[in-house]
XYZ file of C-alpha atoms in Angstrom:
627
model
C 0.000 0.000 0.000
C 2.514 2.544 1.183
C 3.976 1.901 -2.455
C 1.307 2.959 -3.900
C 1.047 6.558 -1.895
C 4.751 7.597 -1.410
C 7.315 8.625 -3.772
C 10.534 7.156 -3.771
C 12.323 9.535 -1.337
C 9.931 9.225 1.502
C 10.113 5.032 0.842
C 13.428 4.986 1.867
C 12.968 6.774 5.635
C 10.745 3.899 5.965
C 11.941 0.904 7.892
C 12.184 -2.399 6.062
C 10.058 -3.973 8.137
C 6.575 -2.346 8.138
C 4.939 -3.331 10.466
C 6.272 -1.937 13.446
C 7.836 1.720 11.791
C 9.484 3.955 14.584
C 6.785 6.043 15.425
C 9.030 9.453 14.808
C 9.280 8.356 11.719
C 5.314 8.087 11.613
C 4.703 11.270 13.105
C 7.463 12.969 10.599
C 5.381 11.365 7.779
C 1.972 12.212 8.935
C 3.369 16.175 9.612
C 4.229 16.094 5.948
C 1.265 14.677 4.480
C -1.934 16.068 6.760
C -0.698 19.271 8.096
C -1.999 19.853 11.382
C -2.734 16.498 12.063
C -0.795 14.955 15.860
C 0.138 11.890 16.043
C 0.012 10.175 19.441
C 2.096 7.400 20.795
C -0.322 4.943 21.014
C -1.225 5.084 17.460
C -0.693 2.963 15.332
C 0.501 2.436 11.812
C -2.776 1.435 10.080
C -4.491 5.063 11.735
C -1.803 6.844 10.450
C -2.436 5.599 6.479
C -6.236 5.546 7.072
C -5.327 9.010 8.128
C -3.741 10.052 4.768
C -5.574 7.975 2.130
C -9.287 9.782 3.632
C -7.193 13.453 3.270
C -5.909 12.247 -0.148
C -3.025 15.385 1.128
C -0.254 13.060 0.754
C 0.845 13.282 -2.875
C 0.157 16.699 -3.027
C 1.859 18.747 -0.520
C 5.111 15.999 -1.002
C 5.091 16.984 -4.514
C 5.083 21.099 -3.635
C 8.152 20.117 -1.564
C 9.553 18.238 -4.697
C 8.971 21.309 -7.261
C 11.654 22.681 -9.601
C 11.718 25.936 -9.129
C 14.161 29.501 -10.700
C 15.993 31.683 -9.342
C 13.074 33.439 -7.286
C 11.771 30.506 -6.242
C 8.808 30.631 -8.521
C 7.910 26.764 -9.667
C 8.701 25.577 -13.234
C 7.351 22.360 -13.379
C 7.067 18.837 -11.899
C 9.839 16.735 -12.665
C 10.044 13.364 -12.836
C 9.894 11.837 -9.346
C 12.697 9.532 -10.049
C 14.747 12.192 -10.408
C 14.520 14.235 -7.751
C 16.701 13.812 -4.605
C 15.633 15.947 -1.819
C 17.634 14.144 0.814
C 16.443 12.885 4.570
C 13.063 13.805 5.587
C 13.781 17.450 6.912
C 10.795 20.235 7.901
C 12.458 22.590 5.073
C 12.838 20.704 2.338
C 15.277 22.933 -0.766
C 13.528 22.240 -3.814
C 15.756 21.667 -7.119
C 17.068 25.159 -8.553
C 16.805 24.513 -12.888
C 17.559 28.283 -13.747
C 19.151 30.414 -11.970
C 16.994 33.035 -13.453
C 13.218 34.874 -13.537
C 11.227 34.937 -16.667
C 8.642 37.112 -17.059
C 6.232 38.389 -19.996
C 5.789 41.817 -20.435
C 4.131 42.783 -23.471
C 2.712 42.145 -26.824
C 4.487 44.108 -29.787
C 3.235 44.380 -33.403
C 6.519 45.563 -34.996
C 5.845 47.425 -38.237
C 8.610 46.541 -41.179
C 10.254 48.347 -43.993
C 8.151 47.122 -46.437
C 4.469 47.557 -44.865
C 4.301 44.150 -43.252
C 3.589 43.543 -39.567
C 5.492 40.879 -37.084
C 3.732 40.217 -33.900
C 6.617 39.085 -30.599
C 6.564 38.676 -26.986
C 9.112 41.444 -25.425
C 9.969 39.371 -22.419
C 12.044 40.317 -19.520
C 14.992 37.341 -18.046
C 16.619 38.884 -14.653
C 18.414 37.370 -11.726
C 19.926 37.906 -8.710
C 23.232 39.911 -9.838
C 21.027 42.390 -11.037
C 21.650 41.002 -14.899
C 18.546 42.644 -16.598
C 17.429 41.848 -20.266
C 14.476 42.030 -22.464
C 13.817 39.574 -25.400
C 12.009 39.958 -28.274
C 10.283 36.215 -29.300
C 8.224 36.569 -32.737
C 4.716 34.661 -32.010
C 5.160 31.780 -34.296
C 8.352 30.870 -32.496
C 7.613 31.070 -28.955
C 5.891 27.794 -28.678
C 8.739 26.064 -30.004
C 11.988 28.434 -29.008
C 11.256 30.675 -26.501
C 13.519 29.149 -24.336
C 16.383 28.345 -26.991
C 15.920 31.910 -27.895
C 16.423 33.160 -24.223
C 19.331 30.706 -23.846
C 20.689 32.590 -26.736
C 20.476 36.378 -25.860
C 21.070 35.221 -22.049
C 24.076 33.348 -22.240
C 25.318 34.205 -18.398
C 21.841 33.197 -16.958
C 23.059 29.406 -15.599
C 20.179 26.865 -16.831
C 20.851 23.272 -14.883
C 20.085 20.752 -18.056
C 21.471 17.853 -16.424
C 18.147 17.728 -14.653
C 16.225 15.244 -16.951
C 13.541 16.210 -19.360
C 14.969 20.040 -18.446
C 13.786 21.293 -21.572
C 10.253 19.570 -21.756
C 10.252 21.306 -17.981
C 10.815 25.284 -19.586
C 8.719 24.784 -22.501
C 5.991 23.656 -20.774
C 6.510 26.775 -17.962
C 6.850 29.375 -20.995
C 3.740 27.758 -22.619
C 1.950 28.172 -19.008
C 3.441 31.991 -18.813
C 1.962 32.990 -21.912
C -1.505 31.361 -21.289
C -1.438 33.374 -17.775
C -0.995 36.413 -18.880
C -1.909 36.624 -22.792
C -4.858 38.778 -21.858
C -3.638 41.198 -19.718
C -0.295 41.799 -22.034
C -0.565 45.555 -23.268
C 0.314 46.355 -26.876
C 2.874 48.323 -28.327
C 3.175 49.338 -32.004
C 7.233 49.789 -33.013
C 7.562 51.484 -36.130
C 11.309 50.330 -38.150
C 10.095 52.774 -40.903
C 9.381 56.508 -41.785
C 6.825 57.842 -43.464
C 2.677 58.351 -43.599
C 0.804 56.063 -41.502
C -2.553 56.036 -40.472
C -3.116 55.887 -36.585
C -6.664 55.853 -35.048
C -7.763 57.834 -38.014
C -5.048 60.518 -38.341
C -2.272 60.275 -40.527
C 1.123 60.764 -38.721
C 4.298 61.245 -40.507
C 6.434 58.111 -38.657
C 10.354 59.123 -37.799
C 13.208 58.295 -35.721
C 12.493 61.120 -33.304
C 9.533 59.712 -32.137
C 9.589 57.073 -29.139
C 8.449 54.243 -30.816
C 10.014 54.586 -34.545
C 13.258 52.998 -34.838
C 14.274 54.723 -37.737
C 17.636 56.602 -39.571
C 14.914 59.297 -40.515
C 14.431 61.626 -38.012
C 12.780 64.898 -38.270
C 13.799 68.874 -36.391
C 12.172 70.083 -33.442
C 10.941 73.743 -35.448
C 11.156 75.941 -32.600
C 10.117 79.205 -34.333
C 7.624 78.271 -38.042
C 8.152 81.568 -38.779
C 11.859 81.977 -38.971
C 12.561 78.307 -40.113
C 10.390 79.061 -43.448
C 10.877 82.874 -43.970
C 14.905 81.978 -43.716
C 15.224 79.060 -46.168
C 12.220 80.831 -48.878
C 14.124 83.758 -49.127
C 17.432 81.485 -50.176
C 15.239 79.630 -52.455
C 14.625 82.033 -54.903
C 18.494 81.807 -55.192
C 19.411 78.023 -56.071
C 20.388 79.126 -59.066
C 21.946 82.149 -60.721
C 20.547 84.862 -62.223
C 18.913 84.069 -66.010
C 17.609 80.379 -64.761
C 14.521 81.800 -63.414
C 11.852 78.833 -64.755
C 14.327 76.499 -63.652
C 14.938 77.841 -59.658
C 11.482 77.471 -59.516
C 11.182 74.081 -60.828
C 14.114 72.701 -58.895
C 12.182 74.317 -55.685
C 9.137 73.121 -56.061
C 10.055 69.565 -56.606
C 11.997 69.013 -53.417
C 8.515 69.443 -52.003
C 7.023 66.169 -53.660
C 8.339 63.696 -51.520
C 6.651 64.322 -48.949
C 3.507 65.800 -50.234
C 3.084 62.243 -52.679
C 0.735 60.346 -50.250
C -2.179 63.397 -50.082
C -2.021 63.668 -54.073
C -2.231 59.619 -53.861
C -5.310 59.910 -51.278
C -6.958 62.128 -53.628
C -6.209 59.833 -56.520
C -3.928 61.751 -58.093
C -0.865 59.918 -57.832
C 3.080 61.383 -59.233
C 4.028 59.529 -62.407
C 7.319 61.502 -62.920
C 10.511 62.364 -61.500
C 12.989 65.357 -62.155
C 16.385 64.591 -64.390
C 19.308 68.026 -63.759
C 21.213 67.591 -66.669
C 24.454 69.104 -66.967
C 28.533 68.761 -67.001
C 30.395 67.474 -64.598
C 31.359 69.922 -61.719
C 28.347 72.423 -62.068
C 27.262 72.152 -59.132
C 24.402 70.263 -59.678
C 24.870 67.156 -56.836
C 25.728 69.383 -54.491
C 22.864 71.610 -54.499
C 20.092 68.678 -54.519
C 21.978 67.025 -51.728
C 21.056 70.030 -49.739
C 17.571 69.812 -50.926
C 16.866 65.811 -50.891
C 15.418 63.481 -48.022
C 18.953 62.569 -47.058
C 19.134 65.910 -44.742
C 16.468 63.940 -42.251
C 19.321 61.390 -41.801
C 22.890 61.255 -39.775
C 23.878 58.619 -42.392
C 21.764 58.755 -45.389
C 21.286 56.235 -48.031
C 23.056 56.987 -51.318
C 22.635 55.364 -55.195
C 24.420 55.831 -57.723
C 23.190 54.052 -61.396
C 26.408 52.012 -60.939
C 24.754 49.955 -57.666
C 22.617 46.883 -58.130
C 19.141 46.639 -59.054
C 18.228 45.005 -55.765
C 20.363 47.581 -53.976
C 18.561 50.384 -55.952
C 15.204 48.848 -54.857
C 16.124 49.127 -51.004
C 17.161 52.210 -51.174
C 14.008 53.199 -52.614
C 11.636 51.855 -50.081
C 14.208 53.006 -47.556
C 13.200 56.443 -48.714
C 9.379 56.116 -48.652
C 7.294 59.315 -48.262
C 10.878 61.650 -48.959
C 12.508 62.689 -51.500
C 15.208 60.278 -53.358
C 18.614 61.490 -55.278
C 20.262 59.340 -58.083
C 23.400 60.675 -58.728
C 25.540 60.185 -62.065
C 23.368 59.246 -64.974
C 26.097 58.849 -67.665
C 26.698 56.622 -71.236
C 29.234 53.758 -70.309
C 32.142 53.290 -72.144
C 31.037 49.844 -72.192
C 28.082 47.590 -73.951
C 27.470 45.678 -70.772
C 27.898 48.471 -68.224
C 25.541 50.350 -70.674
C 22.701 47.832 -70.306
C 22.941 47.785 -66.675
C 22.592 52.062 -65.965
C 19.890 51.545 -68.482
C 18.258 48.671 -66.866
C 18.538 50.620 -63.343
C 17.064 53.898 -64.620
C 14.042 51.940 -65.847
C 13.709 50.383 -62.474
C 13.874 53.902 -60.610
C 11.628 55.379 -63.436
C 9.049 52.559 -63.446
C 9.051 52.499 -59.383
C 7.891 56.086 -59.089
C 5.908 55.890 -62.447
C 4.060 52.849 -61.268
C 4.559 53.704 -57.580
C 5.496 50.041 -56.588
C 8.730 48.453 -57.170
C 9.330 44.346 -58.586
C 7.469 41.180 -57.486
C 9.618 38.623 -55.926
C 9.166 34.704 -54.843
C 10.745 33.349 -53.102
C 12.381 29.679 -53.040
C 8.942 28.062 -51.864
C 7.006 29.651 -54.869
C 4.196 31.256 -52.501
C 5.967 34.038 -51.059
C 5.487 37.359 -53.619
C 6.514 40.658 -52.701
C 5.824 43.829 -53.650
C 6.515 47.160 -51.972
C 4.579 50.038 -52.563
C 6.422 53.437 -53.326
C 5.106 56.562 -52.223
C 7.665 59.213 -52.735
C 9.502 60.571 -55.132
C 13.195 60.469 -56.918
C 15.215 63.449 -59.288
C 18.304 62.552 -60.766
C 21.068 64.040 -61.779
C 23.747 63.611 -64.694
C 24.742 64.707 -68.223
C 22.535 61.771 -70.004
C 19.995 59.843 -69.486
C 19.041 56.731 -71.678
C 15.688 55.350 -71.096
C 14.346 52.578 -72.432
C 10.698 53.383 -73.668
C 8.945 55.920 -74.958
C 6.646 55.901 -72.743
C 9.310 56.526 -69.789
C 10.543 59.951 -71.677
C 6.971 61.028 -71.002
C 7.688 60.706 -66.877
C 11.033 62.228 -67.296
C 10.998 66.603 -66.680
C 14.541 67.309 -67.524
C 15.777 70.647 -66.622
C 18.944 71.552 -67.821
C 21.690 73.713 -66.351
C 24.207 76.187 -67.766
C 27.840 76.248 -67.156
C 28.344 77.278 -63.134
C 24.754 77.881 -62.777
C 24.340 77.152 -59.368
C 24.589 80.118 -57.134
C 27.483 79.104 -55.237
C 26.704 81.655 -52.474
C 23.076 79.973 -51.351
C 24.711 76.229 -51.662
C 27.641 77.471 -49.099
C 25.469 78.839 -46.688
C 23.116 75.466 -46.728
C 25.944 73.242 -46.624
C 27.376 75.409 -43.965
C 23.850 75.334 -41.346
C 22.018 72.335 -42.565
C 19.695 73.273 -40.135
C 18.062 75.869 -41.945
C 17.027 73.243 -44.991
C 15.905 70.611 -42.302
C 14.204 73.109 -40.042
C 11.995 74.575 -43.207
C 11.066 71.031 -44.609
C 10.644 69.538 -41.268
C 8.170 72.331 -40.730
C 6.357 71.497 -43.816
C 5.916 67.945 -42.651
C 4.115 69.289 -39.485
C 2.060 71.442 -41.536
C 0.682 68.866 -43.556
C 0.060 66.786 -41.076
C -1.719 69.447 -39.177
C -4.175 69.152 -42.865
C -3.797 66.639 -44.148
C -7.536 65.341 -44.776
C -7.900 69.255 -45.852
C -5.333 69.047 -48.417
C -6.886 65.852 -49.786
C -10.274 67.664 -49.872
C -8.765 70.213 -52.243
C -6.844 68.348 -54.313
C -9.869 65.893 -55.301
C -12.227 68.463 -55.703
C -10.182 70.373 -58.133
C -7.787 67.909 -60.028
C -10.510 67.958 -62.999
C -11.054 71.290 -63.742
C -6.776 71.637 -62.954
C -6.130 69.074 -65.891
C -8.363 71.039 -68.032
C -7.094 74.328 -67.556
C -3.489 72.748 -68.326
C -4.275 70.846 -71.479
C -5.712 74.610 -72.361
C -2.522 76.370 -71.367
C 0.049 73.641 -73.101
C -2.317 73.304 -75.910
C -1.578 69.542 -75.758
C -3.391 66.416 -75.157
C -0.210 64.479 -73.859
C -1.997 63.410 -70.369
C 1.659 62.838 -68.689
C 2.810 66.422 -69.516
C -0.720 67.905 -68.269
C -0.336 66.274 -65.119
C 3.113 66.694 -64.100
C 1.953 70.873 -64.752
C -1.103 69.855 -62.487
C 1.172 68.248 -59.369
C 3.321 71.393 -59.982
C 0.678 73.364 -59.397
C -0.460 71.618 -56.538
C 2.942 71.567 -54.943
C 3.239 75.925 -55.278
C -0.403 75.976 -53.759
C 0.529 73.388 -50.950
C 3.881 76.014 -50.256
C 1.124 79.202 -50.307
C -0.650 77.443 -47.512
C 2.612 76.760 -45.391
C 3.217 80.020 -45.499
C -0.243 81.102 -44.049
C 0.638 78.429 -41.218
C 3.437 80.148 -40.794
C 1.898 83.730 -41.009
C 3.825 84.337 -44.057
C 2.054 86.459 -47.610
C 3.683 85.028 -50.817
C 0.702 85.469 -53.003
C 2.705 86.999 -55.793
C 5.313 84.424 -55.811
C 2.710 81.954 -56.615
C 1.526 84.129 -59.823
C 4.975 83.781 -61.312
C 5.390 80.188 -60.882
C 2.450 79.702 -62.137
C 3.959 81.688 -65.442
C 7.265 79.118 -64.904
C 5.245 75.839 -65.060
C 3.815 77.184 -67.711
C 6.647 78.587 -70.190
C 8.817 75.737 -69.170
C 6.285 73.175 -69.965
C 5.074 74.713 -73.499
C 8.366 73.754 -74.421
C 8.437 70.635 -72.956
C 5.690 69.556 -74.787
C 7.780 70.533 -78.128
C 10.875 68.487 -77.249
C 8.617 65.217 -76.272
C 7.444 65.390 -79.812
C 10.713 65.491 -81.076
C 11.669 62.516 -79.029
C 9.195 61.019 -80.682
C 11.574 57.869 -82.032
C 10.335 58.017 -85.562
C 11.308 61.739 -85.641
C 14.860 61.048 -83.888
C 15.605 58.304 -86.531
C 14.767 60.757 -89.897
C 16.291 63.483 -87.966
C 19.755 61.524 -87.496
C 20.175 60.048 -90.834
C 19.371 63.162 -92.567
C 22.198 65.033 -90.097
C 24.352 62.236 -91.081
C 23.906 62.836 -94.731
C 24.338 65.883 -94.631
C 27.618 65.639 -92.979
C 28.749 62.899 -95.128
C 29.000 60.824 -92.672
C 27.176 58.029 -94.011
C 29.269 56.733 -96.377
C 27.171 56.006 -99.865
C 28.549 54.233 -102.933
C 27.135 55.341 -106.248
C 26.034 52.151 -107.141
C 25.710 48.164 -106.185
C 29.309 47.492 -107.888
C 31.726 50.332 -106.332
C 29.981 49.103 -102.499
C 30.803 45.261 -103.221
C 34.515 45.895 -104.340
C 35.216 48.944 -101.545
C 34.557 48.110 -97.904
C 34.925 51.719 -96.771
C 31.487 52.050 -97.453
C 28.626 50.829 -95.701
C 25.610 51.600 -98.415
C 24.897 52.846 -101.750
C 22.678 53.984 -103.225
C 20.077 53.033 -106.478
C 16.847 54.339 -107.544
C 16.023 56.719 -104.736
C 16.767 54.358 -102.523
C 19.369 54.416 -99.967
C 20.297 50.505 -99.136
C 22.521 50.919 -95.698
C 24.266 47.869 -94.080
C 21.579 47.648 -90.468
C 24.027 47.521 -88.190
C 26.649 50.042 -89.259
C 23.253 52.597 -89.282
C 22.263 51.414 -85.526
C 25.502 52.811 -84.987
C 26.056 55.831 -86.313
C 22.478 56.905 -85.075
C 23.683 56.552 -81.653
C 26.915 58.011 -81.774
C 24.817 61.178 -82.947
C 22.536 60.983 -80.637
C 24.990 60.563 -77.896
C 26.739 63.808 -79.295
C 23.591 65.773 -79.140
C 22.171 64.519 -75.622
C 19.601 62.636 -77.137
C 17.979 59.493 -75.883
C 17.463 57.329 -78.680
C 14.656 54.813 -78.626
C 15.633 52.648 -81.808
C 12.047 52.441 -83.525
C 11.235 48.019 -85.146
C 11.569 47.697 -88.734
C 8.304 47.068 -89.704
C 7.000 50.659 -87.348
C 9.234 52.450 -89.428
C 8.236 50.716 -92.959
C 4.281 51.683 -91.750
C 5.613 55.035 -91.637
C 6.708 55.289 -95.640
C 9.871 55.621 -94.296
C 11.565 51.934 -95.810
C 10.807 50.296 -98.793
C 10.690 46.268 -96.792
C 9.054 45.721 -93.622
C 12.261 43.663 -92.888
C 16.166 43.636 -93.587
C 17.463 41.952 -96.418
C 20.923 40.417 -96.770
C 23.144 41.928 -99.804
C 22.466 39.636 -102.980
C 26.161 39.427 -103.487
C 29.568 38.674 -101.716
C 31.683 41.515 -100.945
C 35.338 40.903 -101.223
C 35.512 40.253 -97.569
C 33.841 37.125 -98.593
C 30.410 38.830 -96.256
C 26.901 39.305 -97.020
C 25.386 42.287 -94.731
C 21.926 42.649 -93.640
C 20.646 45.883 -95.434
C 17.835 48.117 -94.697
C 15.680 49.677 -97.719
C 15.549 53.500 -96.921
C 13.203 56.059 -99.330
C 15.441 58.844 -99.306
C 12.759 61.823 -100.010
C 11.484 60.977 -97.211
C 14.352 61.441 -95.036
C 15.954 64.382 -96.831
C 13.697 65.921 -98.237
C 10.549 65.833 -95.964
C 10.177 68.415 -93.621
């Protein structure tokens, strides 16, 4: 019977023979198992386990002197009885110390990521009794399986006793039993790793590292006086450049606005499909300035891309800047074919990111997982060329070019010297719209319409990119008119003459997108390379097979041109006059009436280098003589 009741320790202070036990031993027993409960000399052995089986105490108060326990003494489980030695039957009994630590949960946190998704963790706190302090974070669809492996891993000089068997069966059951305790008292905090416009209880807040609960590189100024910060940097904007670059100051200024102001025009469904290229030669000034002007002031060490850096790079750099303003420094032609393709392949993915405002799907290796991050933002280059790839992407592209030294040295020195007064102004224009946001939105829906109108009017065009990059100008001037009333500022006139910028600048705008228009690049370059004699034309069929100098000839109006040799010579002119060349298909060109075949032919004879080129069939009134 007394098999049956006691665990193995208390067996053993048991005589062998039982039935006649030393009756201290009884009375130790009984003290352990009922309590209160005397027992007298006379008693005997079968009254004293009567006594405990009708209590049914026995089991139960041995087994709370047999509990593992931490640091504090708090239990951790109930180990195997086997295991547990607790010595000769004493009144205080030291139950078996497994870690030398104290776990506790202390709240729920939804951690907000880079790219818009949410993690949910445990932040739990591991102490002991040298006063070592630290807090865990455990992501929820790991604590029920690591919690403990993750707290042996942060908390390497927190002793844990795993010769003790089934130790770790022992903590994941007690973390498992923490977690169901308190689960629905935990309170919940929101940890931003991003910047940016979020929505919070209704009210959009712009998210940065100066904030308690964004961990973040961006971090926004304290503006201590509204009134100085923007009176002080608008009265060295109308400087950025020097004098006789009026249109463009205004241009340049307005667009370092965008960034921010992207996510109202998006809530009003008017989203920015374009971003601003500063052309120019090298040493003009032109980085320097925008680097004074871009998102990268918010930031002690700001991200940088160049057209050199990897697509993938390029990609987390732009998310990196969401809801700010991005710089792309050093758009140039590469002296190479491959490094060529890649700049080329890189300015499409910055131009289609903003122009689409989300960058690439990815899987991943399981074939489920597909990301895409949306962009909300905006991007300006700089450089002295910029290829693009599609016709369509010359339409996003507002390209402003600079003279020789044409940035007012005097303004860039004093911003480069106080950095504070750019970061104080823009900063303050981040609390303004905040302060309207849902206003802003208001006004911009309500008057997009009759805004596209009056700019198709104005432009006299029906290109919808070019109308609504004037529109989002427009917008951006009247969002600036406002922050100055918030900052009890009049600018009224200003607004009337960049009103008369945005609208001079883009008249001509509109002419130079029709003459990037690829099939008017490609008659425009062979008929400058006629006319230099730069295309070199044999008379006839005969004189081109027997001289290899030349690479056409020409018969019957016709000019017959080797394919390649053309390809060639357009872009070298194009890249001589700044042009980006979109090479227009064969057959788009023969539906023109500008080639006689919708395809190339090869040569019907051998040259005397043994070759037969592939030849295109070009009408030559129509190239020289059409106007």
């Amino acid at each position: 019977m007394l098999e049956n009741i006691f665990p193995h320790g208390l067996k053993k202070s048991l005589p062998n023979k039982l039935e006649s036990p030393k009756l201290a031993d009884c009375k130790l027993l009984c003290n352990y198992a009922l309590g209160d409960f005397t027992l007298e000399s006379e008693s005997s052995i079968g009254d004293f386990l009567g006594t405990v089986l009708n209590n049914k105490k026995s089991n139960e108060k041995i087994t709370d002197k047999t509990t593992i326990i931490d640091v504090t003494g708090a239990p951790l489980g109930i180990p195997n009885k086997q295991q547990v030695n607790i010595g000769s039957l004493q009144e205080n009994i030291t139950p078996k110390l497994l870690f030398e630590g104290h776990i506790e949960i202390c709240e729920n946190q939804v951690v907000h990521e880079l790219d818009g998704s949410t993690v949910r963790s445990y932040v739990v706190q591991v102490s002991n009794n040298r006063g070592v302090i630290k807090k865990v974070d455990i992501r929820e669809k790991e604590y029920s399986q690591k919690a403990f492996a993750i707290i042996q891993s942060e908390c390497p000089e927190i002793v844990f006793n795993s010769a003790v068997k089934n130790s770790y069966a022992i903590m994941r059951d007690h973390m498992s039993r923490l977690l169901s305790e308190k689960i629905q008292y935990l309170p919940e905090k929101h940890l931003y790793k991003a910047s940016g416009w979020t929505k919070l209880s209704g009210t959009w807040r712009y998210m940065h590292g100066g904030m308690p609960n964004v961990h973040a590189g961006r971090k926004l100024e304290e503006v201590r006086n509204i009134n100085e910060a923007f009176g002080r940097f608008f009265t060295l904007s109308k400087n950025l450049l020097k004098p006789g670059q009026e249109e463009e100051n205004y241009l340049i200024f307005l667009h370092s606005h965008i960034g921010y102001l992207s996510r109202i025009l998006e809530e009003a469904r008017f989203p920015v499909h374009y971003i601003l290229f500063l052309k120019g030669k090298t040493n003009t000034g032109k980085t320097s300035l925008l680097s004074e002007l871009s998102g990268e002031i918010m930031y002690e060490k700001p991200p940088m891309a160049r057209l050199e850096d990897t697509k993938s790079y390029l990609e987390g750099v732009i998310a990196e800047m969401q809801d700010s303003l991005l710089l792309v420094d050093d758009a140039h032609p590469s002296p190479t074919l491959q490094g060529e393709r890649e700049i080329k392949a890189n300015i499409e993915t910055i131009v289609r990111a903003y122009g689409d405002s989300q960058t690439r799907g990815k899987r991943g290796a399981d074939r489920q997982k597909l990301e895409k991050t949306k962009i909300s933002g905006a991007v300006w280059m700089t450089g002295e060329y910029l290829h693009l790839a599609a016709q369509s992407s010359v339409l996003r592209v507002l390209e402003i070019t600079l003279n020789d030294n044409a940035v007012n040295r005097d303004t860039l020195t004093i911003l480069q010297q106080n950095k504070d007064i750019a970061r104080q102004y823009y900063s303050g224009y981040i609390y303004f719209i905040e302060a309207n946001f849902e206003k802003l939105v208001r006004y911009f829906f309500d008057t997009q319409y009759s805004m596209r109108k009056k700019w198709a009017d104005l432009l006299k065009t029906d290109i919808a990119r070019t109308v609504d990059i004037a529109v989002c100008l427009e917008f951006i001037s009247y969002s600036i008119v406002e922050y100055a009333k918030y900052s009890q500022q009049n600018i009224s006139n200003w607004c009337t003459q960049v009103e008369q910028a945005i609208q001079l600048y883009l008249i001509n705008k509109v002419m130079i997108d029709k003459k990037a228009d690829p099939i008017f690049v490609f008659k425009r370059m062979v008929r400058e390379l006629y006319d230099a004699g730069e295309l070199r034309l044999a008379p006839n069929k005969d004189v081109f097979r027997n001289n290899m100098e030349y690479i056409g000839y020409i018969e019957s109006s016709i000019m017959y041109i080797i394919n390649a040799k053309l390809a060639k010579n357009i872009k070298n002119k194009c890249l001589e006059n700044g042009i980006a060349y979109l090479p227009p298909k064969v057959p788009t060109l023969y539906a023109e009436g500008l080639l006689a075949s919708d395809k190339v032919k090869r040569f019907s004879l051998y040259r005397v280098d043994n070759s037969r080129p592939t030849m295109v069939e070009i009408f030559m009134d129509k190239i020289i003589n059409d106007e």
